[in-house]
Every structure is written in structure tokens, then in C-alpha cells.
Coordinates of N, CA and C in Angstrom, one line a residue:
X1 N -87.7 76.2 29.2 CA -87.4 76.3 27.7 C -88.7 76.7 27.0
X2 N -89.9 76.4 27.5 CA -91.1 76.7 26.8 C -91.8 77.9 27.4
X3 N -91.1 78.7 28.3 CA -91.7 79.9 28.9 C -91.5 81.1 28.0
X4 N -92.4 81.2 27.0 CA -92.3 82.3 26.1 C -93.2 82.1 24.9
X5 N -93.4 83.1 24.1 CA -94.2 82.9 22.9 C -93.5 82.0 21.9
X6 N -94.3 81.4 21.0 CA -93.7 80.4 20.1 C -92.6 80.9 19.2
X7 N -92.7 82.1 18.8 CA -91.7 82.6 17.9 C -90.3 82.7 18.6
X8 N -90.4 83.0 19.9 CA -89.1 83.1 20.7 C -88.6 81.8 21.1
X9 N -89.5 80.9 21.4 CA -89.1 79.5 21.9 C -88.7 78.6 20.8
X10 N -89.3 78.7 19.6 CA -89.1 77.7 18.5 C -87.6 77.5 18.2
X11 N -86.8 78.6 18.0 CA -85.4 78.4 17.6 C -84.6 77.7 18.8
X12 N -85.0 77.9 20.0 CA -84.3 77.4 21.2 C -84.5 75.8 21.2
X13 N -85.5 75.3 20.5 CA -85.7 73.9 20.5 C -84.9 73.1 19.6
X14 N -84.2 73.8 18.6 CA -83.4 73.1 17.7 C -82.2 72.5 18.4
X15 N -81.9 71.3 18.2 CA -80.9 70.5 18.8 C -81.3 69.9 20.1
X16 N -82.5 70.2 20.6 CA -83.0 69.6 21.8 C -83.5 68.2 21.4
X17 N -83.7 67.3 22.4 CA -84.1 65.9 22.1 C -85.5 65.7 22.7
X18 N -86.4 65.1 21.8 CA -87.7 64.6 22.3 C -87.6 63.1 22.5
X19 N -87.9 62.7 23.7 CA -87.9 61.2 24.0 C -89.4 60.8 24.0
X20 N -89.7 59.8 23.1 CA -91.0 59.3 22.9 C -91.0 57.9 23.5
X21 N -91.9 57.0 23.0 CA -92.0 55.7 23.5 C -90.9 54.8 22.9
X22 N -89.8 54.8 23.5 CA -88.6 54.0 23.1 C -87.8 54.6 22.0
X23 N -88.1 55.8 21.6 CA -87.4 56.5 20.5 C -87.0 57.9 20.9
X24 N -85.8 58.4 20.6 CA -85.4 59.7 20.9 C -85.1 60.4 19.6
X25 N -85.5 61.7 19.4 CA -85.3 62.4 18.2 C -84.7 63.8 18.5
X26 N -83.6 64.1 17.9 CA -83.0 65.4 18.0 C -83.6 66.3 17.0
X27 N -84.2 67.4 17.4 CA -85.0 68.3 16.6 C -84.1 69.1 15.6
X28 N -84.4 69.1 14.4 CA -83.7 69.9 13.4 C -84.5 70.9 12.6
X29 N -85.9 70.9 12.8 CA -86.8 71.8 12.1 C -88.0 72.0 12.9
X30 N -88.5 73.2 13.1 CA -89.7 73.5 13.9 C -90.4 74.7 13.3
X31 N -91.6 74.9 13.6 CA -92.4 76.1 13.2 C -93.2 76.7 14.3
X32 N -93.3 78.0 14.4 CA -94.0 78.7 15.4 C -95.4 79.1 14.9
X33 N -96.4 79.0 15.8 CA -97.8 79.4 15.5 C -98.3 80.2 16.7
X34 N -98.9 81.3 16.5 CA -99.4 82.2 17.5 C -100.9 82.0 17.6
X35 N -101.6 83.0 18.4 CA -103.0 82.8 18.8 C -104.0 83.6 18.0
X36 N -105.1 83.9 18.8 CA -106.3 84.5 18.2 C -106.0 85.8 17.6
X37 N -106.4 85.9 16.3 CA -106.2 87.2 15.6 C -104.8 87.6 15.3
X38 N -103.8 86.9 15.7 CA -102.4 87.2 15.5 C -101.8 86.5 14.3
X39 N -102.2 85.3 14.0 CA -101.5 84.5 13.1 C -102.5 83.7 12.2
X40 N -102.7 84.2 11.0 CA -103.7 83.5 10.1 C -103.3 82.1 9.7
X41 N -102.1 81.7 10.0 CA -101.7 80.3 9.7 C -102.0 79.4 10.9
X42 N -102.5 79.9 12.0 CA -102.6 79.1 13.2 C -104.0 78.5 13.3
X43 N -104.1 77.3 13.8 CA -105.5 76.7 14.1 C -106.3 77.6 15.1
X44 N -105.6 78.4 15.9 CA -106.2 79.1 17.0 C -106.6 80.5 16.5
X45 N -106.4 80.9 15.2 CA -106.6 82.2 14.7 C -108.0 82.7 15.0
X46 N -109.0 81.8 14.8 CA -110.4 82.3 14.9 C -111.0 82.0 16.3
X47 N -110.2 81.6 17.3 CA -110.6 81.4 18.6 C -110.6 79.9 19.0
X48 N -110.9 79.7 20.3 CA -110.8 78.4 20.9 C -112.0 77.5 20.5
X49 N -111.7 76.3 20.1 CA -112.7 75.3 19.9 C -112.4 74.0 20.7
X50 N -113.3 73.1 20.8 CA -112.9 71.8 21.5 C -111.7 71.2 20.9
X51 N -111.5 71.3 19.6 CA -110.3 70.7 19.0 C -109.0 71.4 19.4
X52 N -109.1 72.7 19.4 CA -107.9 73.5 19.6 C -107.6 73.9 21.1
X53 N -108.5 73.4 22.0 CA -108.3 73.7 23.4 C -106.9 73.5 24.0
X54 N -106.2 72.4 23.6 CA -104.9 72.2 24.1 C -103.9 73.3 23.8
X55 N -104.1 74.0 22.7 CA -103.3 75.1 22.3 C -103.4 76.3 23.3
X56 N -104.5 76.4 24.0 CA -104.7 77.4 25.0 C -104.4 77.0 26.4
X57 N -103.8 75.8 26.6 CA -103.5 75.3 27.9 C -102.1 75.8 28.3
X58 N -101.6 75.2 29.4 CA -100.4 75.6 30.0 C -99.2 75.2 29.2
X59 N -98.1 75.9 29.3 CA -96.9 75.5 28.5 C -96.5 74.1 28.9
X60 N -96.0 73.3 27.8 CA -95.7 71.9 28.1 C -96.8 71.0 27.7
X61 N -98.0 71.5 27.4 CA -99.1 70.7 26.9 C -98.8 70.2 25.5
X62 N -99.2 69.0 25.2 CA -99.1 68.5 23.8 C -100.4 68.8 23.0
X63 N -100.2 69.3 21.9 CA -101.3 69.5 20.9 C -101.1 68.6 19.7
X64 N -101.9 67.6 19.6 CA -101.8 66.6 18.5 C -103.0 66.7 17.7
X65 N -102.8 66.8 16.4 CA -104.0 66.9 15.5 C -103.7 66.0 14.2
X66 N -104.8 65.7 13.5 CA -104.7 65.0 12.3 C -104.6 65.9 11.1
X67 N -103.6 65.7 10.2 CA -103.5 66.4 9.0 C -104.0 65.6 7.8
X68 N -104.9 66.1 7.0 CA -105.5 65.4 5.9 C -106.2 64.1 6.4
X69 N -106.7 64.2 7.6 CA -107.4 63.1 8.2 C -106.7 61.8 8.4
X70 N -105.4 61.8 8.3 CA -104.6 60.6 8.5 C -103.3 60.7 9.2
X71 N -102.6 61.9 9.1 CA -101.3 62.0 9.6 C -101.3 62.8 11.0
X72 N -100.7 62.2 12.0 CA -100.7 62.9 13.3 C -99.5 63.9 13.3
X73 N -99.7 65.0 13.8 CA -98.7 66.1 14.0 C -98.6 66.5 15.4
X74 N -97.4 66.7 15.9 CA -97.2 67.1 17.3 C -96.7 68.5 17.5
X75 N -97.4 69.2 18.4 CA -97.1 70.6 18.7 C -96.8 70.6 20.2
X76 N -95.8 71.5 20.6 CA -95.6 71.8 22.0 C -96.1 73.2 22.4
X77 N -97.0 73.2 23.3 CA -97.6 74.5 23.7 C -96.6 75.3 24.5
X78 N -96.5 76.6 24.2 CA -95.6 77.5 24.9 C -96.3 78.7 25.5
X79 N -95.5 79.6 26.2 CA -96.1 80.8 26.7 C -97.1 80.6 27.8
X80 N -98.0 81.6 28.1 CA -98.9 81.5 29.2 C -100.2 80.8 28.7
X81 N -100.9 80.2 29.7 CA -102.2 79.6 29.4 C -103.1 80.7 28.9
X82 N -103.9 80.3 27.9 CA -104.8 81.2 27.3 C -104.4 82.0 26.1
X83 N -103.1 81.9 25.8 CA -102.5 82.7 24.7 C -102.5 81.9 23.4
X84 N -102.6 80.6 23.4 CA -102.6 79.8 22.2 C -101.3 80.0 21.4
X85 N -100.2 79.7 22.0 CA -98.9 79.7 21.3 C -98.3 78.3 21.3
X86 N -97.9 77.9 20.2 CA -97.4 76.5 20.1 C -96.3 76.3 19.0
X87 N -95.5 75.3 19.1 CA -94.4 75.0 18.2 C -94.7 73.7 17.5
X88 N -94.8 73.6 16.2 CA -95.0 72.4 15.5 C -93.6 71.8 15.3
X89 N -93.3 70.5 15.8 CA -92.0 69.9 15.6 C -92.1 69.2 14.2
X90 N -91.3 69.7 13.3 CA -91.4 69.3 11.9 C -90.5 68.2 11.5
X91 N -89.3 68.2 12.0 CA -88.3 67.2 11.6 C -87.2 67.0 12.6
X92 N -86.5 65.8 12.5 CA -85.4 65.6 13.4 C -84.7 64.3 13.0
X93 N -83.6 64.0 13.8 CA -82.8 62.9 13.6 C -83.0 61.9 14.7
X94 N -83.3 60.7 14.4 CA -83.5 59.6 15.4 C -82.1 59.3 16.0
X95 N -81.9 59.5 17.3 CA -80.6 59.4 17.9 C -80.7 58.2 18.9
X96 N -81.8 57.6 19.2 CA -81.9 56.4 20.0 C -83.2 55.7 19.6
X97 N -83.1 54.4 19.7 CA -84.3 53.6 19.4 C -84.5 53.4 17.9
X98 N -83.5 53.4 17.1 CA -83.6 53.4 15.6 C -84.4 52.1 15.1
X99 N -84.2 51.0 15.8 CA -84.9 49.8 15.3 C -86.4 50.0 15.5
X100 N -86.8 50.5 16.6 CA -88.2 50.8 16.9 C -88.8 51.8 15.9
X101 N -88.0 52.9 15.6 CA -88.4 53.9 14.6 C -88.6 53.2 13.2
X102 N -87.7 52.3 12.9 CA -87.8 51.7 11.6 C -89.0 50.8 11.5
X103 N -89.3 50.1 12.6 CA -90.5 49.3 12.6 C -91.8 50.1 12.5
X104 N -91.8 51.2 13.2 CA -93.0 52.1 13.1 C -93.2 52.6 11.7
X105 N -92.1 53.0 11.0 CA -92.1 53.5 9.7 C -92.7 52.5 8.7
X106 N -92.2 51.2 8.9 CA -92.7 50.1 8.0 C -94.2 49.9 8.2
X107 N -94.6 50.0 9.5 CA -96.0 49.7 9.8 C -96.9 50.8 9.1
X108 N -96.4 51.9 8.8 CA -97.2 53.0 8.2 C -97.2 53.0 6.7
X109 N -96.5 52.0 6.1 CA -96.4 52.1 4.6 C -97.1 51.0 3.9
X110 N -97.5 51.2 2.7 CA -98.2 50.2 1.9 C -97.3 49.4 1.1
X111 N -97.6 48.2 0.8 CA -96.7 47.4 0.0 C -96.6 47.9 -1.4
X112 N -95.4 47.7 -2.1 CA -95.3 48.1 -3.5 C -95.9 47.1 -4.4
X113 N -95.6 47.3 -5.7 CA -96.2 46.4 -6.7 C -95.7 45.0 -6.5
X114 N -94.5 44.8 -6.0 CA -94.0 43.4 -5.8 C -94.5 42.8 -4.5
X115 N -95.3 43.5 -3.7 CA -95.8 43.0 -2.5 C -95.0 43.3 -1.3
X116 N -93.8 43.9 -1.5 CA -92.8 44.2 -0.4 C -93.1 45.6 0.1
X117 N -92.9 45.8 1.4 CA -93.0 47.2 1.9 C -91.7 47.9 1.8
X118 N -91.7 49.0 1.0 CA -90.4 49.7 0.8 C -89.8 50.2 2.2
X119 N -88.5 50.1 2.3 CA -87.8 50.6 3.5 C -87.7 52.1 3.5
X120 N -87.8 52.7 4.6 CA -87.7 54.1 4.8 C -86.2 54.4 5.1
X121 N -85.5 55.2 4.4 CA -84.1 55.6 4.7 C -84.1 56.2 6.1
X122 N -83.0 55.9 6.8 CA -82.9 56.4 8.2 C -83.0 57.9 8.3
X123 N -82.5 58.6 7.4 CA -82.6 60.1 7.4 C -84.0 60.6 7.4
X124 N -84.9 59.7 6.8 CA -86.3 60.1 6.6 C -87.2 59.6 7.7
X125 N -86.7 58.9 8.7 CA -87.6 58.3 9.8 C -88.3 59.4 10.5
X126 N -87.8 60.6 10.7 CA -88.5 61.7 11.4 C -88.4 62.9 10.6
X127 N -88.3 62.8 9.3 CA -88.2 63.9 8.4 C -89.6 64.3 7.9
X128 N -90.2 65.4 8.5 CA -91.5 65.8 8.3 C -92.4 65.5 9.5
X129 N -93.4 66.3 9.8 CA -94.1 66.2 11.1 C -94.8 64.9 11.3
X130 N -95.4 64.3 10.2 CA -96.1 63.1 10.4 C -95.1 61.9 10.7
X131 N -94.0 61.9 10.0 CA -93.0 60.8 10.3 C -92.4 61.0 11.7
X132 N -92.2 62.2 12.1 CA -91.6 62.5 13.4 C -92.6 62.0 14.5
X133 N -93.9 62.3 14.4 CA -94.8 61.9 15.4 C -94.9 60.3 15.4
X134 N -94.9 59.7 14.2 CA -94.9 58.3 14.1 C -93.7 57.6 14.8
X135 N -92.5 58.2 14.5 CA -91.3 57.7 15.1 C -91.4 57.7 16.6
X136 N -92.0 58.7 17.2 CA -92.1 58.9 18.6 C -93.2 58.0 19.2
X137 N -94.1 57.5 18.4 CA -95.2 56.7 18.9 C -96.3 57.6 19.4
X138 N -96.4 58.8 18.9 CA -97.5 59.7 19.3 C -98.8 59.3 18.7
X139 N -99.9 59.4 19.6 CA -101.2 59.0 19.1 C -102.1 60.2 19.5
X140 N -103.3 60.2 18.9 CA -104.3 61.2 19.3 C -104.7 61.2 20.7
X141 N -104.5 60.1 21.4 CA -104.8 60.0 22.8 C -103.8 60.9 23.6
X142 N -102.7 61.3 23.0 CA -101.7 62.1 23.7 C -102.1 63.6 23.6
X143 N -103.1 64.0 22.8 CA -103.6 65.3 22.7 C -104.0 65.8 24.1
X144 N -103.4 67.0 24.5 CA -103.8 67.5 25.8 C -103.0 67.0 27.0
X145 N -102.2 66.0 26.8 CA -101.3 65.5 27.9 C -100.1 66.5 28.1
X146 N -99.4 66.4 29.2 CA -98.3 67.2 29.4 C -97.0 66.5 29.1
X147 N -96.0 67.2 28.8 CA -94.6 66.6 28.6 C -94.3 65.9 29.9
X148 N -93.6 64.8 29.7 CA -93.1 64.0 30.9 C -94.3 63.2 31.5
X149 N -95.4 63.1 30.9 CA -96.6 62.5 31.4 C -96.8 61.1 30.8
X150 N -95.7 60.4 30.5 CA -95.7 59.1 29.9 C -95.7 59.0 28.4
X151 N -95.8 60.1 27.7 CA -95.8 60.0 26.3 C -94.6 60.6 25.7
X152 N -94.3 61.8 25.9 CA -93.2 62.5 25.3 C -92.5 63.4 26.4
X153 N -91.2 63.4 26.4 CA -90.4 64.3 27.3 C -89.4 65.1 26.4
X154 N -89.0 66.2 27.0 CA -88.0 67.1 26.3 C -86.8 67.3 27.1
X155 N -85.6 67.0 26.4 CA -84.3 67.2 27.0 C -83.6 68.3 26.3
X156 N -82.8 69.1 27.0 CA -82.1 70.2 26.4 C -81.0 69.6 25.5
X157 N -80.5 70.5 24.5 CA -79.5 70.1 23.6 C -78.3 69.6 24.4
X158 N -77.7 68.4 24.0 CA -76.5 67.9 24.7 C -75.2 68.6 24.2
X159 N -75.3 69.4 23.2 CA -74.1 70.1 22.7 C -74.3 71.6 22.5
X160 N -73.3 72.3 21.9 CA -73.5 73.7 21.7 C -74.7 74.1 20.8
X161 N -75.1 75.3 20.9 CA -76.3 75.8 20.2 C -75.9 75.7 18.7
X162 N -76.8 75.1 17.9 CA -76.6 75.0 16.4 C -76.8 76.3 15.7
X163 N -76.2 76.4 14.5 CA -76.6 77.5 13.6 C -78.1 77.4 13.2
X164 N -78.7 78.5 13.0 CA -80.2 78.5 12.7 C -80.5 79.3 11.5
X165 N -81.3 78.7 10.6 CA -81.9 79.4 9.5 C -83.3 79.7 9.7
X166 N -83.9 80.6 9.0 CA -85.3 81.0 9.2 C -85.9 81.3 7.9
X167 N -87.2 81.1 7.8 CA -87.9 81.4 6.5 C -89.4 81.1 6.7
X168 N -90.2 81.2 5.6 CA -91.6 81.0 5.6 C -92.0 79.5 6.0
X169 N -93.1 79.3 6.6 CA -93.5 78.0 7.0 C -94.0 77.2 5.8
X170 N -93.9 75.9 6.0 CA -94.1 75.0 4.9 C -95.6 74.8 4.7
X171 N -96.1 75.0 3.4 CA -97.4 74.8 3.0 C -98.4 75.8 3.6
X172 N -98.0 76.9 4.1 CA -98.9 77.9 4.7 C -98.8 79.2 3.9
X173 N -100.0 79.6 3.3 CA -100.0 80.9 2.6 C -100.6 81.9 3.5
X174 N -100.1 83.2 3.4 CA -100.5 84.3 4.3 C -100.8 85.5 3.5
X175 N -101.8 86.3 4.0 CA -101.9 87.7 3.4 C -100.6 88.4 3.5
X176 N -100.1 89.0 2.5 CA -98.8 89.7 2.5 C -97.6 88.9 2.2
X177 N -97.9 87.5 2.0 CA -96.7 86.7 1.6 C -96.0 86.1 2.8
X178 N -95.3 85.0 2.5 CA -94.6 84.3 3.5 C -93.5 85.1 4.3
X179 N -93.0 86.1 3.6 CA -91.9 86.9 4.3 C -92.5 87.6 5.5
X180 N -93.8 87.8 5.6 CA -94.4 88.4 6.8 C -94.4 87.5 8.0
X181 N -94.2 86.2 7.7 CA -94.2 85.2 8.8 C -93.1 84.3 8.6
X182 N -91.8 84.7 8.9 CA -90.7 83.8 8.7 C -90.4 83.0 10.0
X183 N -91.4 82.1 10.3 CA -91.5 81.5 11.6 C -91.2 80.0 11.5
X184 N -90.5 79.6 10.4 CA -89.9 78.2 10.3 C -88.5 78.4 10.6
X185 N -88.0 77.5 11.5 CA -86.6 77.5 11.9 C -86.0 76.1 11.7
X186 N -84.7 76.1 11.2 CA -84.1 74.8 11.0 C -82.6 74.9 11.0
X187 N -82.0 73.8 11.2 CA -80.5 73.7 11.2 C -80.0 73.6 9.8
X188 N -79.4 74.6 9.2 CA -79.0 74.5 7.8 C -78.0 73.4 7.5
X189 N -78.2 72.7 6.4 CA -77.4 71.7 6.0 C -77.7 70.3 6.6
X190 N -78.6 70.3 7.5 CA -78.9 69.0 8.1 C -79.8 68.2 7.2
X191 N -79.4 66.9 6.9 CA -80.1 66.1 5.9 C -81.5 65.7 6.3
X192 N -81.9 65.8 7.6 CA -83.2 65.4 8.0 C -84.2 66.6 7.9
X193 N -83.8 67.8 7.6 CA -84.7 68.9 7.4 C -85.6 68.6 6.2
X194 N -86.9 68.9 6.3 CA -87.9 68.5 5.2 C -87.8 69.6 4.1
X195 N -88.3 69.2 3.0 CA -88.2 70.1 1.8 C -89.3 71.2 1.9
X196 N -88.9 72.4 1.5 CA -89.9 73.5 1.6 C -90.8 73.5 0.4
X197 N -92.1 73.7 0.7 CA -93.1 74.0 -0.4 C -94.0 75.1 0.1
X198 N -94.3 76.0 -0.8 CA -95.1 77.2 -0.4 C -96.6 76.8 -0.3
X199 N -97.3 77.7 0.4 CA -98.8 77.4 0.5 C -99.4 77.8 -0.9
X200 N -100.7 77.3 -1.0 CA -101.4 77.5 -2.3 C -102.7 78.2 -2.0
X201 N -102.6 79.4 -1.5 CA -103.8 80.2 -1.3 C -104.7 79.9 -0.2
X202 N -104.3 79.0 0.7 CA -105.1 78.7 1.9 C -104.2 78.9 3.1
X203 N -104.8 79.1 4.3 CA -104.0 79.1 5.5 C -104.2 77.8 6.3
X204 N -103.4 77.6 7.3 CA -103.5 76.5 8.1 C -104.7 76.6 9.0
X205 N -105.2 77.8 9.3 CA -106.3 77.9 10.2 C -107.5 77.3 9.7
X206 N -108.2 76.6 10.6 CA -109.5 75.9 10.2 C -110.3 75.5 11.4

């Protein structure tokens, strides 16, 4: 399933299930990122660094990074080693291990003014890349590991291929506008898909 460039592989992942540490998530939204000089929104755009080395590894490698210094995000490396092609898993539906996913969501929240920790609605447990990674129990120690190596595994969709919508990636600005990079794919109408927001003059590359 991961033998191809990220733009080709990403829509095939919709409906597939990621099995994490006691939690399974059916993917409803993903984004594709390509490699050096190809994709200004990619972490790999300017070349390989110690941080981005997993993006250049073999297909099935996990690339885990921190967003804004606090949120873990999970990518699945695709294509051939050395090409830096990866799919960011953006959102999904928890289909097994819901109690564990709820507990992880609560552990990541601050108490409200009344001292109570607000409950996360079930539809939001894996809605957005940070919540999805938290639901699966992904840590920075998983960066560079392979699928099925004790952290995360991938199972094909148990049902028919879903309908697919495509458009600009969330929070990523590009030269020429988002229409030049319609590499976000999602299942239309699914309530777990995250809200779209455009980029603000910066790219994901850094």
C-alpha cells in the first residue's frame, strides 16, 4: 500500500485502519508531502537533516515530529528510500480502544475554571494530527521506527473504497496558491475530518 509517491498513496489510505497501543483509528483525512525541491510545504524541501532523516528512509518508516514544540504528528513514509515522500495522517475515527483514547485525551487537557478537565467528544478523539497521534499513543521515540515494529501497524480498509475529496493542505501556504498543491484527501461528510484553514504566508518547510 505504501509503494509509491505520497500523492498517489495518500488517497489509498482513506478507510484504512492504524492500530496503535491499544487503540485503532480508521483514517478519514490525510495529506501528501514530497521531497527535495519538489514540495515547498515539505520538511524535506531543502534537503535531509538529522531531524528529517526518517522521511528519506524506506517505505513504512514512521516520521514523528513536534508541531509548535508540543504536538506530536505522525507521518507514514512512502515510495523509495532516498526520495523523502510521506503522508501525514490528519484525522480519523476511533474504532477500537475508545476508553483508552478517551483517557489519553483527558491526560492531554488542562482543567477549566471550575477545576474539572473538559471531556473530549468522541468524534474529536482523533480529529486533527495531534489528537490522532495522542489517541494512538505515538511518542517521539517512535520516530524512525517501522510499521508493525511494536508502535503502529496498518491494516487495509475492511470495507469498500470510500468516496474521496481533495483540496489544499491545512495551514500550508505555497507559491502559486493552494490550488497548485491539492494534496489533502478526505472522506467527504465524515464528522471526524478536521476543519480547513489556509496558510498565512509561510510554508511547512523548516
